[in-house]
Coordinates of C-alpha atoms in Angstrom, one line a residue:
M228 CA 13.9 -4.8 -38.0
A229 CA 14.3 -1.2 -36.8
A230 CA 15.9 -0.4 -33.5
A231 CA 17.1 -4.0 -33.1
N232 CA 19.0 -3.4 -29.8
V233 CA 16.5 -1.4 -27.8
E234 CA 16.5 -2.3 -24.1
W235 CA 13.4 -3.7 -22.6
T236 CA 14.6 -3.6 -19.0
D237 CA 12.4 -0.5 -18.1
V238 CA 9.3 -2.1 -19.5
W239 CA 9.5 -5.9 -18.9
H240 CA 12.7 -6.7 -17.3
N241 CA 12.4 -10.4 -18.2
F242 CA 13.4 -9.6 -21.8
S243 CA 16.4 -7.7 -23.1
T244 CA 15.0 -6.8 -26.5
Y245 CA 11.6 -6.6 -28.0
E246 CA 12.6 -9.1 -30.7
K247 CA 13.1 -11.7 -28.0
A248 CA 9.7 -10.9 -26.5
I249 CA 8.0 -11.1 -29.9
A250 CA 9.8 -14.3 -30.8
S251 CA 8.5 -15.9 -27.6
T252 CA 4.9 -15.6 -28.8
D253 CA 5.4 -17.6 -32.0
G254 CA 3.1 -20.6 -32.1
L255 CA 1.3 -19.5 -29.0
A256 CA -0.5 -16.3 -30.1
D257 CA -3.2 -15.9 -32.7
V258 CA -0.9 -13.5 -34.7
P259 CA 2.4 -14.9 -36.0
A260 CA 5.6 -13.4 -34.6
A261 CA 6.7 -12.2 -38.0
E262 CA 3.4 -10.2 -38.4
L263 CA 3.8 -8.7 -34.9
A264 CA 7.3 -7.6 -35.8
A265 CA 6.0 -6.0 -39.0
R266 CA 3.3 -4.2 -37.1
L267 CA 5.9 -2.8 -34.7
D268 CA 8.1 -1.5 -37.6
G269 CA 5.0 0.4 -38.8
F270 CA 4.9 2.6 -35.6
P271 CA 6.1 6.2 -36.4
P272 CA 9.4 6.9 -34.6
D273 CA 8.0 10.2 -33.3
S274 CA 4.8 8.8 -31.8
G275 CA 5.6 10.2 -28.4
Y276 CA 6.6 6.9 -26.8
S277 CA 9.8 5.0 -26.6
R278 CA 10.2 2.0 -28.9
P279 CA 9.9 -0.5 -26.0
V280 CA 6.6 1.0 -24.8
E281 CA 5.3 0.9 -28.4
A282 CA 6.3 -2.8 -28.6
A283 CA 4.7 -3.5 -25.2
A284 CA 1.4 -1.7 -26.2
M285 CA 1.4 -3.5 -29.5
L286 CA 1.9 -6.9 -27.9
L287 CA -0.8 -6.5 -25.3
G288 CA -3.3 -5.5 -28.0
C289 CA -2.7 -8.6 -29.9
L290 CA -2.8 -11.2 -27.2
S291 CA -5.6 -12.5 -25.1
A292 CA -5.4 -12.4 -21.3
R293 CA -4.7 -16.1 -21.1
Q294 CA -2.0 -15.9 -23.8
L295 CA -0.3 -12.9 -22.2
L296 CA -0.2 -14.7 -18.9
T297 CA 1.0 -18.0 -20.4
I298 CA 3.7 -16.5 -22.6
F299 CA 5.1 -13.7 -20.4
G300 CA 4.1 -14.6 -16.9
E301 CA 2.6 -12.8 -13.9
E302 CA 4.9 -9.7 -13.8
V303 CA 4.2 -8.8 -17.4
T304 CA 0.5 -9.4 -16.9
A305 CA 0.7 -7.1 -13.8
W306 CA 2.5 -4.5 -15.9
T307 CA -0.3 -4.6 -18.4
I308 CA -2.9 -4.3 -15.7
G309 CA -1.2 -1.2 -14.4
N310 CA -0.9 0.5 -17.7
D311 CA -3.7 -0.6 -20.1
P312 CA -6.4 2.1 -20.2
N313 CA -8.9 -0.5 -21.5
T314 CA -11.1 -1.4 -18.5
R315 CA -12.6 -4.5 -20.1
R316 CA -9.1 -5.8 -20.9
V317 CA -7.8 -5.1 -17.4
E318 CA -10.8 -7.0 -16.0
G319 CA -9.9 -10.0 -18.2
L320 CA -6.2 -9.9 -17.1
T321 CA -7.3 -9.6 -13.5
S322 CA -9.5 -12.7 -13.9
A323 CA -6.6 -14.6 -15.5
L324 CA -4.5 -13.9 -12.4
E325 CA -7.4 -14.7 -10.1
D326 CA -7.5 -18.1 -11.7
E327 CA -3.9 -18.5 -10.6
G328 CA -4.8 -17.9 -7.0
Y329 CA -4.7 -14.1 -6.7
N330 CA -7.3 -12.1 -4.9
E331 CA -9.3 -10.0 -7.3
W332 CA -10.0 -7.1 -4.8
F333 CA -6.3 -7.0 -3.9
L334 CA -5.3 -6.7 -7.6
R335 CA -7.7 -3.9 -8.3
K336 CA -6.5 -1.9 -5.3
S337 CA -2.9 -2.8 -6.1
R338 CA -3.4 -1.2 -9.5
I339 CA -4.6 2.0 -7.9
V340 CA -1.7 2.2 -5.5
A341 CA 0.9 1.5 -8.2
R342 CA -0.6 4.1 -10.6
E343 CA -0.8 6.7 -7.9
N344 CA 2.9 6.1 -6.9
A345 CA 4.0 6.3 -10.5
H346 CA 2.1 9.6 -11.1
R347 CA 3.6 11.2 -8.0
Q348 CA 7.1 10.2 -9.2
T349 CA 6.5 12.0 -12.5
Q350 CA 5.2 15.1 -10.6
H351 CA 8.4 15.2 -8.6
A352 CA 10.7 14.7 -11.6
G353 CA 8.7 17.1 -13.8
E354 CA 8.3 14.3 -16.4
S355 CA 5.4 13.0 -18.5
D356 CA 3.4 10.1 -16.9
K357 CA 5.6 7.2 -15.9
K358 CA 4.6 3.7 -16.8
V359 CA 3.6 1.5 -13.9
S360 CA 6.0 -1.3 -13.0
G361 CA 4.6 -4.8 -12.9
R362 CA 6.8 -5.4 -9.9
A363 CA 5.2 -2.5 -8.1
V364 CA 1.7 -3.9 -8.7
L365 CA 2.7 -7.4 -7.5
A366 CA 4.5 -5.9 -4.5
Q367 CA 1.4 -4.1 -3.3
N368 CA -0.5 -7.3 -3.7
T369 CA 2.1 -9.1 -1.6
V370 CA 1.7 -6.5 1.2
M371 CA -2.1 -6.9 1.2
E372 CA -1.8 -10.7 1.2
A373 CA 0.7 -10.5 4.1
V374 CA -1.6 -8.3 6.2
W375 CA -4.5 -10.7 5.8
G376 CA -2.3 -13.8 6.0
S377 CA -0.3 -15.1 8.9
V378 CA 2.3 -12.3 9.1
L379 CA 0.5 -10.3 11.8
T380 CA 0.1 -13.3 14.0
D381 CA 3.8 -13.9 13.8
I382 CA 4.7 -10.4 15.0
D383 CA 5.7 -10.4 18.7
V384 CA 3.6 -7.4 19.8
P385 CA 4.3 -7.6 23.5
E386 CA 8.1 -7.6 22.7
I387 CA 7.7 -4.6 20.4
V388 CA 5.7 -2.8 23.1
R389 CA 8.4 -3.7 25.7
Q390 CA 11.0 -2.1 23.5
S391 CA 8.9 1.1 23.1
P392 CA 8.2 2.7 26.5
K393 CA 8.1 6.5 26.8
D394 CA 11.0 8.0 28.7
D395 CA 11.1 7.1 32.4
I396 CA 8.3 4.6 32.0
Q397 CA 8.7 0.9 33.0
L398 CA 6.3 -1.5 31.4
S399 CA 5.4 -4.7 33.2
G400 CA 5.3 -8.0 31.3
K401 CA 1.6 -8.3 32.1
R402 CA 0.9 -4.9 30.7
C403 CA 2.7 -5.6 27.5
Q404 CA 0.7 -8.8 27.0
E405 CA -2.5 -6.7 26.8
Y406 CA -1.5 -5.3 23.4
A407 CA -2.2 -7.0 20.1
V408 CA -2.4 -6.3 16.4
V409 CA -5.3 -6.9 14.0
P410 CA -5.6 -6.4 10.2
V411 CA -7.9 -3.7 8.9
Q412 CA -9.3 -3.1 5.4
A413 CA -11.0 -0.1 3.8
D414 CA -14.5 -0.6 2.3
D415 CA -14.8 -1.2 -1.5
G416 CA -15.2 2.3 -2.9
P417 CA -14.8 3.4 -6.5
D418 CA -11.9 1.9 -8.4
F419 CA -10.1 5.2 -8.5
M420 CA -9.9 5.3 -4.7
M421 CA -7.7 3.4 -2.3
N422 CA -9.1 4.7 1.0
G423 CA -12.4 4.3 2.8
R424 CA -14.3 3.5 6.0
I425 CA -12.8 0.5 7.9
L426 CA -14.6 -2.7 7.5
E427 CA -15.0 -5.5 10.1
W428 CA -14.1 -3.0 12.8
V429 CA -15.0 -3.0 16.5
D430 CA -18.5 -1.7 16.0
S431 CA -19.2 -0.8 19.5
V432 CA -18.1 -1.4 23.1
T433 CA -20.6 -1.1 25.9
A434 CA -19.3 0.2 29.2
K435 CA -20.9 2.2 32.1
N436 CA -24.2 2.6 30.3
S437 CA -22.6 4.2 27.3
I438 CA -21.4 3.0 23.8
A439 CA -18.0 3.7 22.3
D440 CA -18.5 3.6 18.6
Y441 CA -15.5 3.2 16.2
T442 CA -17.4 2.8 12.9
G443 CA -16.5 6.3 11.7
T444 CA -12.8 5.5 11.4
Y445 CA -11.3 5.8 8.0
L446 CA -8.3 4.1 6.5
D447 CA -6.2 6.0 4.0
T448 CA -4.9 2.9 2.3
P449 CA -6.6 -0.3 1.1
T450 CA -5.3 -2.4 4.0
G451 CA -3.4 -1.8 7.2
F452 CA -3.2 -2.9 10.8
A453 CA -4.5 -1.6 14.2
L454 CA -2.8 -1.7 17.5
T455 CA -5.3 -2.7 20.2
Y456 CA -5.1 -2.6 24.0
R457 CA -7.4 -4.8 26.0
G458 CA -9.3 -5.5 22.8
L459 CA -10.0 -1.8 22.0
P460 CA -8.4 -0.1 19.0
Q461 CA -5.7 2.5 19.9
A462 CA -3.9 3.4 16.7
I463 CA -3.9 2.4 13.0
G464 CA -1.1 2.1 10.5
G465 CA -2.1 2.4 6.9
I466 CA 0.5 0.8 4.6
V467 CA 1.3 0.4 0.9
A468 CA 4.2 -0.9 -1.1
A469 CA 6.5 1.8 -2.4
G470 CA 10.0 2.3 -3.8
N471 CA 9.2 0.1 -6.8
G472 CA 8.2 -2.7 -4.4
Q473 CA 11.3 -2.4 -2.2
E474 CA 9.8 -0.9 0.9
V475 CA 6.6 -0.8 3.0
Q476 CA 5.4 2.8 3.4
L477 CA 3.3 4.1 6.3
R478 CA 0.9 6.6 4.9
Q479 CA -1.2 6.8 8.0
M480 CA -0.2 6.8 11.6
Q481 CA -3.2 7.8 13.6
R482 CA -4.5 7.6 17.2
I483 CA -8.1 6.2 17.4
Q484 CA -10.9 7.6 19.5
G485 CA -14.3 6.0 19.9
Q486 CA -17.4 8.3 19.8
V487 CA -19.2 7.8 23.1
W488 CA -23.0 7.8 23.0
R489 CA -25.6 7.5 25.8
P490 CA -29.3 6.9 25.6
S491 CA -31.4 10.1 25.5
G492 CA -34.8 10.7 27.0
N493 CA -36.7 10.3 23.8
G494 CA -35.4 6.8 23.0
G495 CA -32.5 8.0 20.9
R496 CA -28.9 8.7 21.8
E497 CA -26.7 11.6 22.4
S498 CA -22.9 12.1 22.0
V499 CA -21.1 12.7 25.3
G500 CA -17.5 12.8 24.1
H501 CA -14.8 10.4 23.0
K502 CA -13.1 7.3 24.4
Q503 CA -9.4 8.1 24.5
P504 CA -6.8 5.5 23.5
R505 CA -5.4 5.2 27.0
G506 CA -3.2 2.3 26.0
L507 CA -1.0 4.7 24.1
M508 CA -0.2 6.9 27.1
P509 CA 2.9 4.9 28.4
I510 CA 4.3 3.9 25.0
D511 CA 6.0 5.4 22.0
W512 CA 3.1 4.2 19.8
Q513 CA 4.6 5.7 16.5
K514 CA 7.7 3.6 17.1
V515 CA 5.5 0.6 17.6
L516 CA 3.8 1.1 14.3
V517 CA 7.1 1.5 12.5
L518 CA 8.4 -1.7 14.0
M519 CA 5.3 -3.6 13.0
A520 CA 5.6 -2.2 9.5
G521 CA 9.2 -3.4 9.5
G522 CA 8.0 -6.9 10.4
I523 CA 5.6 -6.9 7.4
A524 CA 8.3 -5.5 5.1
R525 CA 10.8 -8.2 6.2
S526 CA 8.2 -11.0 5.7
C527 CA 7.6 -9.6 2.1
G528 CA 11.3 -9.7 1.2
M529 CA 11.5 -5.9 1.1
K530 CA 14.5 -3.8 2.2
A531 CA 13.2 -0.7 3.9
V532 CA 10.3 1.1 5.8
A533 CA 9.2 4.5 4.8
I534 CA 6.9 7.2 6.3
R535 CA 5.1 9.3 3.8
E536 CA 5.0 13.0 4.4
A537 CA 1.3 13.6 5.3
V538 CA 0.9 16.6 3.0
H539 CA 1.6 14.3 0.1
G540 CA -1.0 11.7 0.9
Y541 CA -4.7 11.3 1.6
N542 CA -4.2 13.2 4.9
C543 CA -4.0 16.4 2.9
Y544 CA -7.0 17.7 4.9
I545 CA -4.8 18.1 8.0
T546 CA -2.9 21.3 8.7
K547 CA 0.8 21.7 8.1
E548 CA 1.4 21.8 11.8
Q549 CA -0.5 18.6 12.4
S550 CA 1.4 17.0 9.5
K551 CA 4.7 18.0 11.1
R552 CA 3.7 16.7 14.5
G553 CA 2.2 13.5 13.2
Y554 CA 4.8 12.5 10.5
T555 CA 7.8 14.7 10.2
V556 CA 8.7 14.9 13.9
P557 CA 8.4 11.2 14.6
A558 CA 10.3 10.4 11.4
Q559 CA 13.2 12.6 12.4
R560 CA 13.1 11.4 16.0
L561 CA 13.3 7.8 15.0
G562 CA 16.2 8.4 12.6
F563 CA 14.6 8.3 9.2
T564 CA 16.3 10.0 6.3
R565 CA 14.4 12.3 4.0
G566 CA 14.4 11.5 0.3
E567 CA 14.4 13.9 -2.6
E568 CA 10.7 13.4 -3.0
G569 CA 10.0 14.5 0.6
D570 CA 9.2 11.1 2.2
W571 CA 11.2 9.4 5.0
H572 CA 13.1 6.2 4.6
M573 CA 15.0 3.7 6.8
P574 CA 16.7 0.4 5.8
L575 CA 15.4 -2.6 7.7
A576 CA 18.9 -3.2 9.1
H577 CA 18.7 0.1 11.0
L578 CA 15.4 -0.7 12.7
I579 CA 17.2 -2.8 15.4
S580 CA 19.2 0.3 16.4
F581 CA 16.4 2.2 18.1

């Protein structure tokens, strides 16, 4: 066989050579391993892809979704979901993982996040499109499962708030107990979008003959969390897996205001301003969001927290000055280190130092 010692580690790290991968299909796939090997040798060497990627593409085209999952496992299946342009095949592979207990919506959105991350990496490096890592797809799925699992309930929010007062502010234990965290999720928009209006949000809060409406709030990521005070949303953290699945990245750190409405004379309603997030006044709320993201990262077995420079994300509609105030300044103040790609990073071990 040609190119007998080509490394597979950048494609499917489970297998050192494509010969080993092909051999593992023998007797389990519809096409004999010898025929798969012969097909691979028929690829022209100047086809524009590396030999490992040719081999991977050839294999995924010859195996059913169930065969691929059975032979190669979940990570290889996730790699195929991330890179296969065939929508019908991606749906079949997603269904195969769903049968193994995965959430279908989480997988679809994980594919979007991983592909967007890979595309941005190639833009920074000036390279052609980078293949999506199966590990990155599964890491994003893990983050989403964590947010909607028991991880947020395990986060000691009052203690995090107690550690995060603004300068010269003393927070009582009773005050700290009035803060909590809840999971949030964007609505199910098109499969090429990861953001949307927040679902299952606090629809309205009636007070003093007026209604504070929070239904217009958007989340820039598929899932995230909200800091609440006395039951009202104060700030949201939109998070994704990044760094090839090694860090939780905050793509959105935003104060939340409710739109206040009052009944009008003709039976309708009129806007009379916004309900401000007063619970944020005595605390360093951006530090609180970072510490919460760190708790999620730790529970997912990741190594770092990151803050994405807003101009690189779905917050591209804000001005450069707003971006600097909302993301660059707090990242610098909290001791994050800026990476070559422009985002900000901090190892989990350093979170305890501020």
